[in-house]
Coordinates of C-alpha atoms in Angstrom, one line a residue:
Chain A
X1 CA 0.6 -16.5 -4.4
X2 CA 1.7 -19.1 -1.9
X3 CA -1.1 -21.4 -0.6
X4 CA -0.1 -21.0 2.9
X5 CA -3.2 -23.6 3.7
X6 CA -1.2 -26.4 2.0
X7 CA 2.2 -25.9 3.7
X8 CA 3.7 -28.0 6.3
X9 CA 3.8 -26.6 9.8
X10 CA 7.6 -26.5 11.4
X11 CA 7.9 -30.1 13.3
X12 CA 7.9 -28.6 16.8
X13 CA 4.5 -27.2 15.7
X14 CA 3.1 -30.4 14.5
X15 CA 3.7 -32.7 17.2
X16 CA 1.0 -30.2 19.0
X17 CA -1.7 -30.3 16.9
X18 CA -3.0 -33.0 14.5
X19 CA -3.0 -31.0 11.2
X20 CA -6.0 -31.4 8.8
X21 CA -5.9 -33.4 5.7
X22 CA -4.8 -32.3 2.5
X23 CA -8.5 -31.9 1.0
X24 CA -9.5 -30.4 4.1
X25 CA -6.7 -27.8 3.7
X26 CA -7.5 -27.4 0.1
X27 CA -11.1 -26.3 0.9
X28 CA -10.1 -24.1 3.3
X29 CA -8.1 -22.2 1.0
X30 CA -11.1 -22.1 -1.4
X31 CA -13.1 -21.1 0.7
X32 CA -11.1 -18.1 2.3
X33 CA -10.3 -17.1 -2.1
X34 CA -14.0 -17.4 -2.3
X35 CA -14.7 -15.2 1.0
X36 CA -12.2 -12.6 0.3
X37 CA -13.2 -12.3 -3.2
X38 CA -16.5 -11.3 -2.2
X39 CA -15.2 -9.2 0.8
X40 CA -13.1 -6.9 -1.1
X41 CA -16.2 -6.2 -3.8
X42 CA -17.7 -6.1 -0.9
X43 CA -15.6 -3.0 0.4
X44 CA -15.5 -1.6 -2.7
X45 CA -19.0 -0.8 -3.2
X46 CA -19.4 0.6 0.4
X47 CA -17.3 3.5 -1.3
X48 CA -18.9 3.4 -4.5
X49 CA -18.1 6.5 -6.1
X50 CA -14.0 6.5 -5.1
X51 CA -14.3 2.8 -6.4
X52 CA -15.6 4.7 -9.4
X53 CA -13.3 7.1 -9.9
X54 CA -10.2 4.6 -9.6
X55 CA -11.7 2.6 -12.2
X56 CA -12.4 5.5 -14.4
X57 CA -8.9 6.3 -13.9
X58 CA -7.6 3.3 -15.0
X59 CA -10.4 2.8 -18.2
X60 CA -9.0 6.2 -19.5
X61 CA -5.1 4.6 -19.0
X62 CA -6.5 1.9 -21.3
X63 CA -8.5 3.6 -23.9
X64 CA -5.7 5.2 -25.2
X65 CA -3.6 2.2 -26.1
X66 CA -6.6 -0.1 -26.8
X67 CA -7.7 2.8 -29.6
X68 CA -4.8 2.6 -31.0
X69 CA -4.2 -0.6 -31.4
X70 CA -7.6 -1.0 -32.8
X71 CA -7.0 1.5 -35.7
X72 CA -3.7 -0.4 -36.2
X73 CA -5.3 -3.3 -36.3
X74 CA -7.5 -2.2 -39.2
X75 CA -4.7 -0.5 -40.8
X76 CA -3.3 -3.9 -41.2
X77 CA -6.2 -5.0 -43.2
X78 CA -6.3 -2.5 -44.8
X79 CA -2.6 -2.9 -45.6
X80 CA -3.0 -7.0 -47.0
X81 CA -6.0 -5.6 -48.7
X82 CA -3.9 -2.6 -51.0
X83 CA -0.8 -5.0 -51.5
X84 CA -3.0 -6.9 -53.7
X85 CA -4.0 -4.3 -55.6
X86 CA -0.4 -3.2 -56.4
X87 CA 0.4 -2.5 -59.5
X88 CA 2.6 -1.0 -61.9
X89 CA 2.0 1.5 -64.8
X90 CA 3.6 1.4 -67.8
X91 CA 3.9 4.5 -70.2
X92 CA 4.7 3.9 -73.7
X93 CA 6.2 6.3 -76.1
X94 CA 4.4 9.1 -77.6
X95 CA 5.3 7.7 -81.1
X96 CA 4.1 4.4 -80.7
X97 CA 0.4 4.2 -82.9
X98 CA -2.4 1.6 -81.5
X99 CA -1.1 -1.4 -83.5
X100 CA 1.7 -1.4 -81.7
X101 CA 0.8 -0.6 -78.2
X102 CA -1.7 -3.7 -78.6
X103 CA 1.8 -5.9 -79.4
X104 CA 3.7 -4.1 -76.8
X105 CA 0.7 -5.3 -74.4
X106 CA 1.0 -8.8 -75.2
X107 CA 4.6 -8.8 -75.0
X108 CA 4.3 -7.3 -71.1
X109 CA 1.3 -9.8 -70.4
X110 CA 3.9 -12.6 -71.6
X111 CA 6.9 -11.2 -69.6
X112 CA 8.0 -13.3 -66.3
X113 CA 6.5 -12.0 -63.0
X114 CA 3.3 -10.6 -65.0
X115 CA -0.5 -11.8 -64.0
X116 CA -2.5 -9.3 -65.8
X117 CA -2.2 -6.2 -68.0
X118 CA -4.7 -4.0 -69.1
X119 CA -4.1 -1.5 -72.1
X120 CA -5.4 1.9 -71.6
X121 CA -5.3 3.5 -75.0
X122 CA -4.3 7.3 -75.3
X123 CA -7.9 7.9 -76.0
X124 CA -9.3 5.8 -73.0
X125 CA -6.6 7.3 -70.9
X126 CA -7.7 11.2 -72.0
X127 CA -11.4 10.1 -71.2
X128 CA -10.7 8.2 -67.1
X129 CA -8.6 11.5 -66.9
X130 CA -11.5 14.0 -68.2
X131 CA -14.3 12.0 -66.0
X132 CA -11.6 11.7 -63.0
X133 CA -11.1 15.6 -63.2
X134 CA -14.5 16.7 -64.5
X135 CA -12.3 19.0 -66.9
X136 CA -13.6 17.8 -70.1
X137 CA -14.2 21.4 -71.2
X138 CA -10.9 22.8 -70.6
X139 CA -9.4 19.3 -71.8
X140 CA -11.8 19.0 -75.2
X141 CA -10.1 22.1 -76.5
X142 CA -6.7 20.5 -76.6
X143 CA -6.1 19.5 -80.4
X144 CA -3.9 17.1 -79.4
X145 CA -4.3 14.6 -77.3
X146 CA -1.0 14.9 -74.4
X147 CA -1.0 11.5 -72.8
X148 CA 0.2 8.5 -73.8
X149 CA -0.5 5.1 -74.1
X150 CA -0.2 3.0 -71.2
X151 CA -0.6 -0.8 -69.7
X152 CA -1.3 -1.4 -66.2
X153 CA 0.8 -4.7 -65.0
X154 CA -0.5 -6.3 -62.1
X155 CA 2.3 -8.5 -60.5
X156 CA 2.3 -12.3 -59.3
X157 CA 4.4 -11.3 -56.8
X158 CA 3.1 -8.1 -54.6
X159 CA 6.8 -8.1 -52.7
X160 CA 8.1 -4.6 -53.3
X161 CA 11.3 -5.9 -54.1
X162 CA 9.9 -8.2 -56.4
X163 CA 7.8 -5.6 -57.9
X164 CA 10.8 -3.2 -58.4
X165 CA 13.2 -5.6 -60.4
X166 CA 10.1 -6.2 -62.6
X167 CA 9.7 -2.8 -63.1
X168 CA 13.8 -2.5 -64.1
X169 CA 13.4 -5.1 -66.7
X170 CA 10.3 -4.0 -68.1
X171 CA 11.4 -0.8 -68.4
X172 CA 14.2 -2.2 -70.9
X173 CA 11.4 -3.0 -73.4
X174 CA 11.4 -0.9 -76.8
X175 CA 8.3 1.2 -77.1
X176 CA 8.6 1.9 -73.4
X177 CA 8.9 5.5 -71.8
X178 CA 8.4 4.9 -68.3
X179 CA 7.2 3.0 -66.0
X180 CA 5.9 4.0 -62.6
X181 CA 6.0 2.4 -59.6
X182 CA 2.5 3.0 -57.5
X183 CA 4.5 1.4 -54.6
X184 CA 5.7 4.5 -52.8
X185 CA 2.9 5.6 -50.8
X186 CA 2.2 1.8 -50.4
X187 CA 5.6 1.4 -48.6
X188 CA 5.0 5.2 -46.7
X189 CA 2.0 3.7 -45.1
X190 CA 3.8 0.4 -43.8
X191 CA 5.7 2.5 -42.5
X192 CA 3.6 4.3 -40.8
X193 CA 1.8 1.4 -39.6
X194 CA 5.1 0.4 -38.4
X195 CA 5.8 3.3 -36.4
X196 CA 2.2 3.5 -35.0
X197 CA 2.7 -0.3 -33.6
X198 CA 5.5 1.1 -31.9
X199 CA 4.0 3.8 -30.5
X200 CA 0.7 1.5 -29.5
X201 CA 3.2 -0.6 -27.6
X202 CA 5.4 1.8 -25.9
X203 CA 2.2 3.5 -25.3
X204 CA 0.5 0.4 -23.7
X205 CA 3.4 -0.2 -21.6
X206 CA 3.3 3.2 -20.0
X207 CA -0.4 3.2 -19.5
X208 CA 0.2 0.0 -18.0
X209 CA 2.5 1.0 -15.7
X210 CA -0.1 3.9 -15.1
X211 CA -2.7 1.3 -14.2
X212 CA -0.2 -0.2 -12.0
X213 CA 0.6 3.0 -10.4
X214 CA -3.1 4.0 -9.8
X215 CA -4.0 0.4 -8.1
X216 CA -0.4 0.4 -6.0
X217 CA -1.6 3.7 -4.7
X218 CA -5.3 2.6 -3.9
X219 CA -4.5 -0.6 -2.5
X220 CA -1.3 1.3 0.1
X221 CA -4.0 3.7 1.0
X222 CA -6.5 0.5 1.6
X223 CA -3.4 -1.3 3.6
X224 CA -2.8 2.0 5.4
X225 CA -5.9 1.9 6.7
X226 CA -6.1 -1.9 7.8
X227 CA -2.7 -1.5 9.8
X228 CA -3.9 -2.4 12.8
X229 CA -5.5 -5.7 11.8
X230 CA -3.2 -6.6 9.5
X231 CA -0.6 -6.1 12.6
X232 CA -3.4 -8.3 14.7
X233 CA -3.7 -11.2 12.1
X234 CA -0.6 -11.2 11.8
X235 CA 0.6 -12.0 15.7
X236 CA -2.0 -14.6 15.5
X237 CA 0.0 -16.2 12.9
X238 CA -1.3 -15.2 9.7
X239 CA 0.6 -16.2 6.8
X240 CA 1.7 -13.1 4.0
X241 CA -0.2 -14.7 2.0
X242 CA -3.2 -14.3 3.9
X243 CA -2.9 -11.0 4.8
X244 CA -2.3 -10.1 1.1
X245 CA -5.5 -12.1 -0.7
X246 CA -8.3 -9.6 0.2
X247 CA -6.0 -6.3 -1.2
X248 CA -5.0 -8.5 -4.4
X249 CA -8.5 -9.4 -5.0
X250 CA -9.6 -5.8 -4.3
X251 CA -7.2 -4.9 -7.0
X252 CA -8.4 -7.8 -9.6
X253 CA -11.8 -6.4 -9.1
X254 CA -10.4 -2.7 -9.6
X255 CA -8.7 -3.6 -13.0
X256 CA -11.9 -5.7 -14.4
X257 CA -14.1 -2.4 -13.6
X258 CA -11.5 -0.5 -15.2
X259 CA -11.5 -2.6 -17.9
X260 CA -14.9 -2.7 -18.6
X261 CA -15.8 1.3 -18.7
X262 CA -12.8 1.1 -21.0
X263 CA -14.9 -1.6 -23.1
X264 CA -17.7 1.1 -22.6
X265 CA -15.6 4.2 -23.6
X266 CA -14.2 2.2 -26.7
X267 CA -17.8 1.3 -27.3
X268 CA -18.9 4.7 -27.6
X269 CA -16.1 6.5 -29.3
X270 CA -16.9 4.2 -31.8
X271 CA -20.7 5.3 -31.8
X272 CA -19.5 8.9 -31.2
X273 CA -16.8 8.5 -34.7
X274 CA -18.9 6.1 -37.4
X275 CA -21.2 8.8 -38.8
X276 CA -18.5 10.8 -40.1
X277 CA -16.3 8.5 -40.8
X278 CA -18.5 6.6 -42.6
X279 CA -19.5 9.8 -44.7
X280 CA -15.6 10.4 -45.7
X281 CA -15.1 6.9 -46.8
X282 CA -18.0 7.2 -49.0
X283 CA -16.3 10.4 -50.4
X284 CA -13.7 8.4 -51.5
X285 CA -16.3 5.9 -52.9
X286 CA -15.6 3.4 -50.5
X287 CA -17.4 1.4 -47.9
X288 CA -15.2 1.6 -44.2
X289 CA -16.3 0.2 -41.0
X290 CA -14.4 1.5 -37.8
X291 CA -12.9 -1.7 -36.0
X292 CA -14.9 -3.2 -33.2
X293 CA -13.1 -5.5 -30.6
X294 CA -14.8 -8.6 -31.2
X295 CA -15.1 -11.0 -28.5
X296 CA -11.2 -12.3 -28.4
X297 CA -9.8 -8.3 -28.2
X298 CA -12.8 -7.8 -25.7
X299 CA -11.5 -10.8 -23.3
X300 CA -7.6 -9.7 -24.1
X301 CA -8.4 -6.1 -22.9
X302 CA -10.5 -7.7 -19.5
X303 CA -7.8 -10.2 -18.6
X304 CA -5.1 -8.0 -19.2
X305 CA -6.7 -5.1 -17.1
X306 CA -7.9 -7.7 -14.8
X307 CA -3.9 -8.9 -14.4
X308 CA -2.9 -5.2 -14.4
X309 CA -5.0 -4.5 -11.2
X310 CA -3.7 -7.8 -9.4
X311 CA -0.4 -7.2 -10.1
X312 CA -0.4 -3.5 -8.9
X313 CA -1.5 -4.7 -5.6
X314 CA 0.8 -7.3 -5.4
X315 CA 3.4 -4.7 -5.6
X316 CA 1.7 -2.3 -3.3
X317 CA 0.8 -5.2 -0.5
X318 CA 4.6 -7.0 -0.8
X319 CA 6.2 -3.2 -0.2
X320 CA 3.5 -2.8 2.7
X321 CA 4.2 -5.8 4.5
X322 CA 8.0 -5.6 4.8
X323 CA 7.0 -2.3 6.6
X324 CA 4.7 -3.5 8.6
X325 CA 5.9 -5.6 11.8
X326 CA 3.8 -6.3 14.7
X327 CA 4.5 -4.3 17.6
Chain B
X1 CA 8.1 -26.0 27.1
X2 CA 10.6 -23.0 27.3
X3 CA 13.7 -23.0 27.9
X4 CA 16.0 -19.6 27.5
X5 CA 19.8 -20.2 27.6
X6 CA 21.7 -17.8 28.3
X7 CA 20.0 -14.9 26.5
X8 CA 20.9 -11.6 25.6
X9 CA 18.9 -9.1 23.1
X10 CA 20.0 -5.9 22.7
X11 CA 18.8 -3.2 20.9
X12 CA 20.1 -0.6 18.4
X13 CA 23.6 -2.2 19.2
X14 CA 23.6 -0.7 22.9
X15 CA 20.3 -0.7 24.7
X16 CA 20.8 -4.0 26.4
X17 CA 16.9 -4.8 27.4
X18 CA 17.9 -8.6 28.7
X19 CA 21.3 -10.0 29.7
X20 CA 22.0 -13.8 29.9
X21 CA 18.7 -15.0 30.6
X22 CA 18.8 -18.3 32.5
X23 CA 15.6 -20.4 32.7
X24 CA 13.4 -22.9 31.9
X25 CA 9.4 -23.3 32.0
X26 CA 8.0 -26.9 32.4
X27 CA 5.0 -27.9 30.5
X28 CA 2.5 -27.3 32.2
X29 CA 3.3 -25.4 34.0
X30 CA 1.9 -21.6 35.5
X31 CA 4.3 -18.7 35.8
X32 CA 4.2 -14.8 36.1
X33 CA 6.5 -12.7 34.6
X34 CA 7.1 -9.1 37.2
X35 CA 9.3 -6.7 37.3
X36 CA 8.8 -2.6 36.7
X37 CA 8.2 -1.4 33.4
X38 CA 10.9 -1.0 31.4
X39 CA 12.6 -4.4 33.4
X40 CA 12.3 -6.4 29.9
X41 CA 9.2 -8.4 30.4
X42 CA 7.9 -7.5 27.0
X43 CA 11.3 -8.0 25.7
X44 CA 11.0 -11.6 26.9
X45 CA 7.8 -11.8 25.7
X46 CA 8.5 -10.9 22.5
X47 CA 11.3 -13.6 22.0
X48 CA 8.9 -16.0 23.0
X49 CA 6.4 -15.0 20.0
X50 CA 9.5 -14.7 17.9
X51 CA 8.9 -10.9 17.5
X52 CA 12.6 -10.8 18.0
X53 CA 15.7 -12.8 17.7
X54 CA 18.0 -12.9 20.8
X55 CA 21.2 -11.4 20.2
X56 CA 22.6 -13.9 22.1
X57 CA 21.8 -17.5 23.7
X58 CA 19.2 -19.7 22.6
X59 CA 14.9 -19.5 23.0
X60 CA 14.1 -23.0 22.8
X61 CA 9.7 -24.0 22.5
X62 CA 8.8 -27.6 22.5
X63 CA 12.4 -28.6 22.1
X64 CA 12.9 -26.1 19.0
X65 CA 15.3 -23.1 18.2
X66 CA 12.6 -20.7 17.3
X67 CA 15.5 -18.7 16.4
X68 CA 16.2 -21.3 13.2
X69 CA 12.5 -21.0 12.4
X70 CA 12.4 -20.0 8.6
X71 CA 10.5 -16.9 8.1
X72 CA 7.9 -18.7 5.9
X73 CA 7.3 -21.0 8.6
X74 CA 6.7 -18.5 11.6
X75 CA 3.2 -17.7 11.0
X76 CA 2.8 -21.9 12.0
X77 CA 4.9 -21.8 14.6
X78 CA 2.6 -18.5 16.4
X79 CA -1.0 -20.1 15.5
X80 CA 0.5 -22.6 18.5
X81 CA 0.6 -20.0 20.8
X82 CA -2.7 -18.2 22.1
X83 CA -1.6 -14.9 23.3
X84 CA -3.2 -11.6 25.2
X85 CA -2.4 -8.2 24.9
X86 CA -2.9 -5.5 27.5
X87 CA -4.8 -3.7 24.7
X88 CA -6.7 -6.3 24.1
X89 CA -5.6 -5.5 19.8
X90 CA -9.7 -6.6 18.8
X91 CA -10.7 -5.4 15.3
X92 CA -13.2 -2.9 16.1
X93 CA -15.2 -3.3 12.8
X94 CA -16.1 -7.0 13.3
X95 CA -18.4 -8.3 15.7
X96 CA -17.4 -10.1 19.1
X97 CA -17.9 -13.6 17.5
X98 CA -15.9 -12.7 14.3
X99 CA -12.9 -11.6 16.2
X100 CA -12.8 -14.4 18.2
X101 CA -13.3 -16.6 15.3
X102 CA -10.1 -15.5 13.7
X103 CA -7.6 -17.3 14.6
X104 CA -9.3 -20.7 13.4
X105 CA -10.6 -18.3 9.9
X106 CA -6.4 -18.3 9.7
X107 CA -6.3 -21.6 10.1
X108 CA -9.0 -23.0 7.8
X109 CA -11.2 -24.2 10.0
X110 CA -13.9 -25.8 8.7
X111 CA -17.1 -23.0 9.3
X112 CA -18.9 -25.5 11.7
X113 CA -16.7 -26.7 14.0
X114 CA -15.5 -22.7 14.1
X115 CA -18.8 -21.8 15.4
X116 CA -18.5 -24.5 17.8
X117 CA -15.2 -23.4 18.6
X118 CA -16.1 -20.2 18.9
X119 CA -19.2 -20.6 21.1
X120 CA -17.1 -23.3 23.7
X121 CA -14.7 -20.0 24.0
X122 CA -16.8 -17.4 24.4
X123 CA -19.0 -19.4 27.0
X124 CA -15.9 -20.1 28.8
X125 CA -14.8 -16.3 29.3
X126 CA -18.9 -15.8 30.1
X127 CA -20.0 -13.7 27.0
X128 CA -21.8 -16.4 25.0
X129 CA -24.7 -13.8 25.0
X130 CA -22.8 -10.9 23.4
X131 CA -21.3 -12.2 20.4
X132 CA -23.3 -10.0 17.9
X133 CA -21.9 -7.0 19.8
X134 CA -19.1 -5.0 18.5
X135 CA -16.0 -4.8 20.5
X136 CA -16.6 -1.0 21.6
X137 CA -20.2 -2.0 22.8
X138 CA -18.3 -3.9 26.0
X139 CA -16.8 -2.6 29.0
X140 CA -12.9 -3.0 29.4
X141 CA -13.1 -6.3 31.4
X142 CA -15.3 -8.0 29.0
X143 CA -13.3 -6.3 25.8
X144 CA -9.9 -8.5 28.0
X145 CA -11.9 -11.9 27.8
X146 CA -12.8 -11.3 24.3
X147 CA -8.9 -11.1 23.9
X148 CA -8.8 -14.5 25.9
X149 CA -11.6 -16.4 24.2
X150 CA -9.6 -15.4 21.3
X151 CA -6.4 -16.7 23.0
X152 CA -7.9 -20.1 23.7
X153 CA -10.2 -20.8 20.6
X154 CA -7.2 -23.2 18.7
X155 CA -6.6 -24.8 22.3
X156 CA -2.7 -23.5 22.3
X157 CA -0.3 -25.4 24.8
X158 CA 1.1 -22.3 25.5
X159 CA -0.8 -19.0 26.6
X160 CA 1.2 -15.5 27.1
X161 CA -0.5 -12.8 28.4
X162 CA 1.2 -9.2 28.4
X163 CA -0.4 -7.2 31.0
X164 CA -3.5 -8.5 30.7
X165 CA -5.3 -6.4 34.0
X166 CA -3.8 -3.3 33.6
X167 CA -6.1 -1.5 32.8
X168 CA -8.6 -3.4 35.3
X169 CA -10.1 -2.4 38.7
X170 CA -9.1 -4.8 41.5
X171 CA -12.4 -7.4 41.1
X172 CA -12.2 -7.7 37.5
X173 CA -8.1 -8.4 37.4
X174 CA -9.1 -11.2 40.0
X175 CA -11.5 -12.6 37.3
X176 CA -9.2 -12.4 34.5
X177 CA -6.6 -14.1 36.8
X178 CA -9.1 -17.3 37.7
X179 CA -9.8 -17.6 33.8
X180 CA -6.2 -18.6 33.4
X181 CA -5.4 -20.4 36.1
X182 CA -8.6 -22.3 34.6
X183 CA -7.0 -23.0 31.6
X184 CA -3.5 -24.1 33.2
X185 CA -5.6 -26.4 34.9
X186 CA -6.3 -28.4 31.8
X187 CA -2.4 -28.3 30.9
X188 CA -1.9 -25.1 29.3
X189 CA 1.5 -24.0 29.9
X190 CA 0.5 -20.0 31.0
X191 CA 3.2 -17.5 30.9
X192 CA 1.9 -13.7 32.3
X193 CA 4.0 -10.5 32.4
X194 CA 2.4 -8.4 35.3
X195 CA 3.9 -6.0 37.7
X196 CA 0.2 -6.3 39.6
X197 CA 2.5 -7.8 42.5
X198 CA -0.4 -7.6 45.1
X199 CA -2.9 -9.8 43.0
X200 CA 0.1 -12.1 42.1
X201 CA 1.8 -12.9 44.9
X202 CA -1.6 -13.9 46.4
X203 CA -2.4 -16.6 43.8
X204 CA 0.7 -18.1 44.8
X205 CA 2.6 -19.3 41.4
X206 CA 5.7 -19.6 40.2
X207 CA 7.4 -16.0 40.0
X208 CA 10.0 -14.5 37.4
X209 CA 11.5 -11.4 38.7
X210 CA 13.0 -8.9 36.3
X211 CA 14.9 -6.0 37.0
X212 CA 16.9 -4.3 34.4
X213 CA 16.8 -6.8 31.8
X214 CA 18.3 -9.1 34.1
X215 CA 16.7 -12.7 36.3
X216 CA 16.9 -11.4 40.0
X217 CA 14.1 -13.9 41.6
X218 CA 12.7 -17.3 40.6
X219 CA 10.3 -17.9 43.3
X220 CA 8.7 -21.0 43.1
X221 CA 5.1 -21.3 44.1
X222 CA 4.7 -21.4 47.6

């Protein structure tokens, strides 16, 4: 936006009429950003329910995104949270008798790259299996016990790289069957999180261009129907600037009432979602809030919905006034 | 004030609405524009206002090529000229004060000395007492010196009027007529397209005489 206020008039002009002083000319642009901003909310509310209804418009065109990213966001979390809990499993031979399993322990807890191990006898490992399954019927008339011994490692480094070539060498170990990487769904969700943060963004820059598309089409409709004075203010030397403050400021105020029903919406699908997501996570035997925004994604979401409606005007006023000339 | 050299400005690459255009306007100084409709007063008009470019020639105000003007600084160069429209062009959702306040709301003038501004105007055209009215409130004369208060509130040294009794009975056009030959009388340079050749001929200013696009007659007052 140019400050038309602060520019020079052309020379011929000047020599005419003594032009104000800088401050003055500051203040008057102040106050005419200070009169139109309350002019256009005037306008809006005299049509309150199509002010509504545009805004509506545009809090749906930013729910979507916003959700989205929200759920990524917590997916992150959720992601640093799991990394640390990677670990490997190590299966020992079916041969190998207590005794040994305990040395074969201390010889992983001793191996480079290892922070902790934890031995889960045959025995242990048929009773977390019967108690996981709630088989111990069908399971306690096995004479022999099927599973092996086994050590959990827990890394130093989470990498999965890192954790792989650990793996490889402890695999190498005498007395060891197999061991199992419990990286794979680890890495499947990264990459999922990956592809949903691509599909947040293109997703936000679409619905951003729909939130451009809804104010554009709003604020032509608002120049439309201002033609003639825009033609009149304009003969009587009106700067573009001028004529375009009032219709950027209506859209500002369009994208921060958008923005805030979608603060609402976002508010209430959260309302609408914790009961029964809370119940699932405590199927799983875990404790899961659904993100909120917080007060820094609260202000990102106003400001950017805020800039969104600006901009969208801008576009829609700058097309307008190349069309329009006085007659 | 204006000077026109030699100007042409055609239209559309044919429609040639003036040809070589050949005067000059002191400041100062009072002048009326006549010639049938369609003879190019507007035309001229509209150069003046920098509407248009000439196609050819020069449009010089104050000294200035206004055809040189930079399109950023146009809307400065216009807020020095008052100008009145046959239609008058009010803003029919704002009250009689508020439209002639306009001009100095472009402007940035200070909300105080506006309303002083504004009040001095309106006095001056007789209307003080109807500046809460909307524009459609007032009969067509008083709607045409709403369009001159507005013309004079920034005090321009140079006043057009297109038409500005045409729509007027006889009495009325008179009245508008006196207003600006009251402002020429305080040295505003008044330039007014009419083709009302019985009122104009009797107030006995300089005359412009258009026909075809083209300078026939430049009578000087009598």
């Amino acid at each position: 936006m140019s400050r038309d206020a602060a520019r020079q008039p052309p020379r011929g002009a000047r020599s005419q009429s003594q032009g104000p002083r800088a401050s003055s000319r500051m203040r008057a642009w102040g106050r005419h950003h200070r009169a139109m901003c309350l002019d256009s909310a005037r306008r809006l509310l005299r049509h309150p329910l199509g002010s509504l209804l545009t805004m509506l418009a545009i809090a749906i065109a930013l729910v979507l995104p916003a959700a989205l990213w929200l759920a990524l966001d917590s997916a992150r979390v959720l992601d640093a949270e799991l990394e640390e809990s990677a670990t490997l499993t190590v299966y020992l031979a079916h041969q190998v008798e207590e005794a040994q399993a305990g040395r074969i322990n201390e010889a992983i807890g001793a191996h480079e790259g290892v922070a902790r191990t934890r031995l889960i006898t045959a025995a242990e490992g048929m009773a977390e299996f019967q108690q996981a399954l709630g088989l111990a019927d069908a399971l306690g008339r096995l004479d022999d016990n099927p599973l092996p011994a086994s050590v959990v490692v827990s890394p130093v480094d989470p990498e999965p790289e890192a954790v792989r070539q650990l793996a490889e060498s402890l695999d190498d170990l005498a007395g060891v069957d197999e061991v199992r990487l419990d990286l794979a769904w680890l890495e499947r969700l990264r990459h999922l999180a990956e592809l949903g943060s691509r599909l947040a963004l293109a997703l936000g820059v679409l619905f951003g261009l729909g939130v451009l598309l809804v104010v554009g089409n709003t604020i032509r409709l608002a120049v439309e129907s201002r033609r003639q004075e825009i033609e009149v203010v304009m003969l009587i030397g009106a700067t573009h600037a001028f004529v375009r403050r009032p219709f950027l400021y209506s859209g500002a105020w369009y994208g921060l009432g958008g923005g805030l029903l979608a603060w609402g919406l976002l508010g209430l699908g959260n309302e609408w979602l914790a009961a029964p997501v809370r119940a699932l996570a405590a199927s799983y035997g875990a404790t899961f809030q659904l993100p909120q925004l917080g007060a820094a994604g609260s202000a990102t979401l106003l400001i950017c919905s805020t800039l969104l409606g600006w901009l969208g005007a801008w576009i829609a006023v700058s097309r307008h006034l190349a069309e329009i000339r006085p007659r | 004030m204006i000077v026109f050299e030699h100007v042409g400005k055609r239209y559309g690459g044919r429609f040639e609405a003036l040809a070589n255009l050949d005067f000059r306007v002191r400041r100062g100084e009072m002048v009326f524009l006549t010639g049938h409709s369609g003879a190019g007063k507007s035309s001229l008009l509209r150069l003046i206002m920098r509407l248009e470019r000439p196609t050819r020639g020069r449009v010089l105000v104050a000294g200035h090529d206004i055809a040189r003007l930079h399109a950023s600084q146009v809307p400065f160069y216009r807020r020095q000229i008052g100008v009145v429209f046959q239609d008058h062009q009010l803003l029919l959702d704002r009250s009689i004060y508020h439209n002639v306040a306009l001009p100095l709301e472009i402007r940035g003038v200070e909300p105080r000395e506006a309303a002083r501004r504004v009040r001095a105007a309106l006095d001056k055209v007789g209307l003080l007492h109807r500046e809460k009215a909307l524009p459609i409130e007032l009969s067509g004369g008083e709607q045409q010196r709403v369009g001159i208060a507005r013309a004079v509130v920034n005090k321009p040294s140079l006043l057009l009027a297109d038409e500005p009794t045409g729509n007027l009975d006889p009495q009325l056009s008179a009245d508008i007529m006196a207003l600006f030959e009251d402002f020429n009388r305080i040295g505003t340079t008044v330039v007014i397209a009419s083709h009302d050749l019985a009122l104009i001929t009797r107030l006995r200013h300089r005359m412009l005489r258009l026909r075809d696009g083209r300078l026939v007659a430049d009578e000087e007052a009598a």
